[in-house]
Tab-separated table of N, CA and C in Angstrom:
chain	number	residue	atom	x	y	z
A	1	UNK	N	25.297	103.617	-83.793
A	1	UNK	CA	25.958	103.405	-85.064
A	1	UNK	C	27.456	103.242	-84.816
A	2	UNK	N	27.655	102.077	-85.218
A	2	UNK	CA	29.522	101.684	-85.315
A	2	UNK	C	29.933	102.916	-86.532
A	3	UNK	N	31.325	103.357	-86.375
A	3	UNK	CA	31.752	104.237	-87.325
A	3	UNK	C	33.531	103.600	-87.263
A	4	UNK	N	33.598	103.396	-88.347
A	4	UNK	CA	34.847	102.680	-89.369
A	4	UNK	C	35.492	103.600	-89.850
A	5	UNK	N	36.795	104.035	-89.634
A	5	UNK	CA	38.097	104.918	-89.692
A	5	UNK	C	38.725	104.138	-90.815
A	6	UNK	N	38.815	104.386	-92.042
A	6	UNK	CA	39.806	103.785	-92.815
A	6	UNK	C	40.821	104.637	-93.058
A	7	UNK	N	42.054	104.060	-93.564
A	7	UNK	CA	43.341	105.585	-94.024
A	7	UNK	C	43.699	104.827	-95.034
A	8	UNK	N	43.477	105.620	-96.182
A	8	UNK	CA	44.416	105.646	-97.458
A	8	UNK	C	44.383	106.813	-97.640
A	9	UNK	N	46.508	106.763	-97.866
A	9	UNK	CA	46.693	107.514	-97.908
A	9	UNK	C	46.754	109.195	-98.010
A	10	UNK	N	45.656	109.584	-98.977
A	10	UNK	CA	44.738	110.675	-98.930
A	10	UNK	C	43.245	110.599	-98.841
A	11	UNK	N	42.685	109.664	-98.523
A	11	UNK	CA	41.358	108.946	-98.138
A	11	UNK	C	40.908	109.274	-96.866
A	12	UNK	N	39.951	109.860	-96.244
A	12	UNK	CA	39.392	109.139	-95.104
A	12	UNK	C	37.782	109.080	-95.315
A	13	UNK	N	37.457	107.311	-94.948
A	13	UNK	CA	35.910	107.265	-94.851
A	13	UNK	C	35.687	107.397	-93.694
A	14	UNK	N	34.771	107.146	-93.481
A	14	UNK	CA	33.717	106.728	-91.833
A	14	UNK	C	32.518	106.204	-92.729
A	15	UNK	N	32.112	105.504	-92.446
A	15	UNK	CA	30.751	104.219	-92.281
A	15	UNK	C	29.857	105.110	-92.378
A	16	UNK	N	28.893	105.043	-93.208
A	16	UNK	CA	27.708	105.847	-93.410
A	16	UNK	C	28.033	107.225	-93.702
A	17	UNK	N	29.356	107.669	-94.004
A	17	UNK	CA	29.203	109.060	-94.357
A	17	UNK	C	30.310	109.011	-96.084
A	18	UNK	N	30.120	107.953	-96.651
A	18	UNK	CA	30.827	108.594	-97.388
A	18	UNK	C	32.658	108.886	-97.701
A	19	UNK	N	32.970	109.289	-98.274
A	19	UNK	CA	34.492	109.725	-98.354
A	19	UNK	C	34.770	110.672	-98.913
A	20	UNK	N	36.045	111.402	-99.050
A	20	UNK	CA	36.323	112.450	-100.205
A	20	UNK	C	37.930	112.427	-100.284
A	21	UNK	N	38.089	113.240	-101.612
A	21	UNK	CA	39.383	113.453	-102.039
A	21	UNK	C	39.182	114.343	-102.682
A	22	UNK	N	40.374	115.526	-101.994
A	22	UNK	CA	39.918	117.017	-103.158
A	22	UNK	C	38.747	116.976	-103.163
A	23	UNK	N	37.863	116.903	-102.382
A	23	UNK	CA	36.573	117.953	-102.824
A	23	UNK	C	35.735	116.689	-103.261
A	24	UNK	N	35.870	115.404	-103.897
A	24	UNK	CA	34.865	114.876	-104.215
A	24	UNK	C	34.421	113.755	-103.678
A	25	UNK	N	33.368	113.865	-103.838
A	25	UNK	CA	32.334	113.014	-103.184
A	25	UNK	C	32.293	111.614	-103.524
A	26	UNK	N	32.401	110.414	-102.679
A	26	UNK	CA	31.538	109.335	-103.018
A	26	UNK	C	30.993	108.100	-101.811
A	27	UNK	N	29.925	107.703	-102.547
A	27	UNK	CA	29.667	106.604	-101.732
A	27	UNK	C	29.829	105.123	-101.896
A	28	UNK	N	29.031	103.870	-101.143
A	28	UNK	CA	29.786	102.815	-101.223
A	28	UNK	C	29.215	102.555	-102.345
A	29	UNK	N	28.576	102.534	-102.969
A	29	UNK	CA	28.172	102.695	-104.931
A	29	UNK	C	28.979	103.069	-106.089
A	30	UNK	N	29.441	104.335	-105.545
A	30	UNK	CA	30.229	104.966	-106.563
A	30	UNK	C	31.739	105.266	-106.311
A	31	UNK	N	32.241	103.966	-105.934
A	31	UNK	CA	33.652	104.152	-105.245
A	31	UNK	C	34.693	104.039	-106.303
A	32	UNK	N	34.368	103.260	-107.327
A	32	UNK	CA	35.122	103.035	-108.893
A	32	UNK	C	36.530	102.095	-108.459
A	33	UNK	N	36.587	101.417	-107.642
A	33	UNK	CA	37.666	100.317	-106.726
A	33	UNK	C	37.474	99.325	-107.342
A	34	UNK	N	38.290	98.930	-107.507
A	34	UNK	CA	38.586	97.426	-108.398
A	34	UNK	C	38.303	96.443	-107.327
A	35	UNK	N	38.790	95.989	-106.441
A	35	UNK	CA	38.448	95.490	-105.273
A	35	UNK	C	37.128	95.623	-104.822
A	36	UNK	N	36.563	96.927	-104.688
A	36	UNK	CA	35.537	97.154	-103.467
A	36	UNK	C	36.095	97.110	-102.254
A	37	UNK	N	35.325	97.904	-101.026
A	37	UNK	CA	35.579	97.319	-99.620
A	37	UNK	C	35.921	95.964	-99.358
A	38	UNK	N	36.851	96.074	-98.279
A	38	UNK	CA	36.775	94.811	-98.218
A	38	UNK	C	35.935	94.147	-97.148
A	39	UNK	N	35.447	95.024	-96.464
A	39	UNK	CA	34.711	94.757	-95.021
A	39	UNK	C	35.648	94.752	-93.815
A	40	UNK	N	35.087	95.136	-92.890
A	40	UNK	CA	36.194	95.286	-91.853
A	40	UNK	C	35.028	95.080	-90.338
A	41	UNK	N	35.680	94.537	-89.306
A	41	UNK	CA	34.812	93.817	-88.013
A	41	UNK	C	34.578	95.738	-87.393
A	42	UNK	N	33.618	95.299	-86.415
A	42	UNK	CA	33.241	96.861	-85.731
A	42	UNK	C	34.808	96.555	-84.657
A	43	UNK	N	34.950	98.066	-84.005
A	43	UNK	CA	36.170	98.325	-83.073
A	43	UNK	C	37.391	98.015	-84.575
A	44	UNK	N	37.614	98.433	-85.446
A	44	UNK	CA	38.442	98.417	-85.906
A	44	UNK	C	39.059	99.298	-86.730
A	45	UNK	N	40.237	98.991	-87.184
A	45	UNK	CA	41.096	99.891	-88.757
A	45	UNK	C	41.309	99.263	-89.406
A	46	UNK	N	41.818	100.128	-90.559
A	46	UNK	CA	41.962	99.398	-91.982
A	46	UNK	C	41.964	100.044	-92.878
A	47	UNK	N	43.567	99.676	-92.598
A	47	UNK	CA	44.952	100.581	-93.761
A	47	UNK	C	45.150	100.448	-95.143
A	48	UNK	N	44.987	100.763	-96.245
A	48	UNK	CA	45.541	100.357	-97.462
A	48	UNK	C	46.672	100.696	-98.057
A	49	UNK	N	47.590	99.959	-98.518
A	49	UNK	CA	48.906	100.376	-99.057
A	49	UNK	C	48.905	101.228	-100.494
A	50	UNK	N	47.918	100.920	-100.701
A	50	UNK	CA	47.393	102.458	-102.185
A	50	UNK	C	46.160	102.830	-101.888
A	51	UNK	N	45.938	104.061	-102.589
A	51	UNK	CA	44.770	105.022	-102.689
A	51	UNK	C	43.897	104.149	-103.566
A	52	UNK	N	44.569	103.642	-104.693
A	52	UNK	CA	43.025	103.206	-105.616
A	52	UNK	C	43.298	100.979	-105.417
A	53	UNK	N	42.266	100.682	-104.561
A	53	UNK	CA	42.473	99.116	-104.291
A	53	UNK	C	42.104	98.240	-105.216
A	54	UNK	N	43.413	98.224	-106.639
A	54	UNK	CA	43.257	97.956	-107.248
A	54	UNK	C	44.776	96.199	-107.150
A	55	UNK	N	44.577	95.365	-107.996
A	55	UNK	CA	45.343	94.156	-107.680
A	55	UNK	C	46.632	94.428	-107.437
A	56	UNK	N	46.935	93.715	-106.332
A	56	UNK	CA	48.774	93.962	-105.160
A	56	UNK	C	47.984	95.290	-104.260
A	57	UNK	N	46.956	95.554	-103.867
A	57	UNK	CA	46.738	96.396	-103.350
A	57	UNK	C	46.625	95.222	-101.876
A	58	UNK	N	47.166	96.267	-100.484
A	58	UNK	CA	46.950	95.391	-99.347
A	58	UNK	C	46.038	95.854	-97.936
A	59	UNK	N	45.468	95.282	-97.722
A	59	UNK	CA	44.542	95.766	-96.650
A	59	UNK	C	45.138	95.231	-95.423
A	60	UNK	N	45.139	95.958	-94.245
A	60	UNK	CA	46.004	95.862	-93.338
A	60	UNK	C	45.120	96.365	-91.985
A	61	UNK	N	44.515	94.772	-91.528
A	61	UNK	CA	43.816	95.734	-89.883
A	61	UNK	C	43.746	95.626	-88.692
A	62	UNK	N	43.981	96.332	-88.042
A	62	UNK	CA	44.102	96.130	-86.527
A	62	UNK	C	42.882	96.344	-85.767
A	63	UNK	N	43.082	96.407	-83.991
A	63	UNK	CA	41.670	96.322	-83.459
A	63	UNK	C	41.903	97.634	-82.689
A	64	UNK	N	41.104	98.063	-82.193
A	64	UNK	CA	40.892	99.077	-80.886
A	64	UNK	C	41.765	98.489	-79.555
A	65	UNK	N	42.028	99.126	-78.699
A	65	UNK	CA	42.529	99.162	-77.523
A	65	UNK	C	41.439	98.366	-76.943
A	66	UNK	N	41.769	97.333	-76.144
A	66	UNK	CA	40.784	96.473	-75.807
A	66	UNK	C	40.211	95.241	-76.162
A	67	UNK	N	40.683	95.111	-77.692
A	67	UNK	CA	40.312	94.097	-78.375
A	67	UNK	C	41.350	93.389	-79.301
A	68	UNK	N	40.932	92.065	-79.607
A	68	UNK	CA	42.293	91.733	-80.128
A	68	UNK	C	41.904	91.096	-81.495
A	69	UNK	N	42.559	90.913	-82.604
A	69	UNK	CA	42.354	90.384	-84.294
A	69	UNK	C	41.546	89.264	-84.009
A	70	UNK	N	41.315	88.721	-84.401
A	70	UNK	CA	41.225	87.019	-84.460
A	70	UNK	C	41.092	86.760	-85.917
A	71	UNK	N	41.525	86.096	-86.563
A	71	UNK	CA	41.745	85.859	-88.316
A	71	UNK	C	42.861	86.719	-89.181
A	72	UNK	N	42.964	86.666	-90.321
A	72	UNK	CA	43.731	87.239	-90.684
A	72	UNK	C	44.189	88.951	-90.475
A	73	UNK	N	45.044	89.347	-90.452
A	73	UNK	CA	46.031	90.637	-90.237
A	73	UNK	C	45.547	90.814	-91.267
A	74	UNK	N	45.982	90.310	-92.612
A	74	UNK	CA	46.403	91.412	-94.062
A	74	UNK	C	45.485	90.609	-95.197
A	75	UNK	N	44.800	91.410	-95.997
A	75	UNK	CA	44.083	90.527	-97.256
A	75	UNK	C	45.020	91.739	-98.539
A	76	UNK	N	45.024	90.880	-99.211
A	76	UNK	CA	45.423	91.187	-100.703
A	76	UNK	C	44.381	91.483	-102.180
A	77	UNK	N	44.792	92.575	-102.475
A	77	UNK	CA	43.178	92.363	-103.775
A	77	UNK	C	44.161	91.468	-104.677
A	78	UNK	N	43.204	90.335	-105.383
A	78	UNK	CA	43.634	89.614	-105.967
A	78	UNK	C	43.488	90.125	-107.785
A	79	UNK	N	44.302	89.312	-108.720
A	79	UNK	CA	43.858	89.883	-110.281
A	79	UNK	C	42.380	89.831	-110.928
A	80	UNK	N	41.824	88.969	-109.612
A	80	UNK	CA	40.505	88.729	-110.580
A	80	UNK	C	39.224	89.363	-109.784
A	81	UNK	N	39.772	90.613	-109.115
A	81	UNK	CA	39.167	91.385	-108.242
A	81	UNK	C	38.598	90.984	-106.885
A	82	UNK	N	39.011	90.309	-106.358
A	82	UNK	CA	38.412	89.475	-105.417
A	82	UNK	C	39.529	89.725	-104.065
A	83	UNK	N	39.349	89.821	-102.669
A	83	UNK	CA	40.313	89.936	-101.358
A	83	UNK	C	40.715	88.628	-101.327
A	84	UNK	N	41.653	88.154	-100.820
A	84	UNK	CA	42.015	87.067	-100.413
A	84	UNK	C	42.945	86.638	-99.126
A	85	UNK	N	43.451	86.135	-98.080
A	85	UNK	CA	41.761	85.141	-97.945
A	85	UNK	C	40.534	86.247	-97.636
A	86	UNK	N	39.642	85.341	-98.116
A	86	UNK	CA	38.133	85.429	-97.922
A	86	UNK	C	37.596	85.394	-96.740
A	87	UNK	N	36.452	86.516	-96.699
A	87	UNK	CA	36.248	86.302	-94.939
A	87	UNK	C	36.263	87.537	-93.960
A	88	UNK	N	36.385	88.242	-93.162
A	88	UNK	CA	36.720	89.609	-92.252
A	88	UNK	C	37.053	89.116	-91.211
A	89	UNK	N	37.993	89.570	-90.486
A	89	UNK	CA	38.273	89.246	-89.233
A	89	UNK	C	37.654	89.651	-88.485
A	90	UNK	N	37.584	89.267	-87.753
A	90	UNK	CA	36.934	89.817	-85.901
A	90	UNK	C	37.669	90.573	-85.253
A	91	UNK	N	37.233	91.230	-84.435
A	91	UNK	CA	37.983	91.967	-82.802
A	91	UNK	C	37.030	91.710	-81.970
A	92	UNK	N	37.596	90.984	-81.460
A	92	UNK	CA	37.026	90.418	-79.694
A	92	UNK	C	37.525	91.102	-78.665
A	93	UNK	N	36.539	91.161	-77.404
A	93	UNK	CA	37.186	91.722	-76.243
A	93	UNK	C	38.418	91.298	-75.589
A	94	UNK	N	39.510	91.722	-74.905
A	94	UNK	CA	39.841	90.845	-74.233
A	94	UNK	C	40.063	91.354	-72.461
């Protein structure tokens, strides 16, 4: 199982387990994000510039030691709830 490190600000998920803040619980169902995930490649991070990824919210990701981006650095939640650009980047070996 790949496991996905995200950081907002008082956030931390991991992939299949869920998240919390203060004490509460949720999953990728009940996340209440205007956005949603945005998806993110395995070997990676992915930073958000706010807690709730709601529009001007920015997603920001890098790769593991070892691997390098390929596609976009940064997606934006857009007003009509949607990331933009469209798409997840990769991390390739190098």
């Amino acid at each position: 199982m790949t496991q996905l490190n995200l950081h907002l600000s008082t956030w931390t998920v991991q992939q299949g387990r869920g998240g919390r803040e203060e004490g509460r619980e949720w999953g990728e169902e009940d996340t209440g994000l205007c956005c949603g995930f945005p998806g993110a490649p395995a070997h990676s991070s992915v930073s958000f510039s706010t807690t709730e990824l709601g529009p001007g919210t920015v997603a920001s990701y890098s790769c593991d030691r070892g691997f390098e981006l390929l596609g976009p650095a940064r997606k934006i939640c857009a007003e009509n709830s949607t990331w933009t650009p469209p798409g997840i980047p990769f991390c390739g070996e190098y």
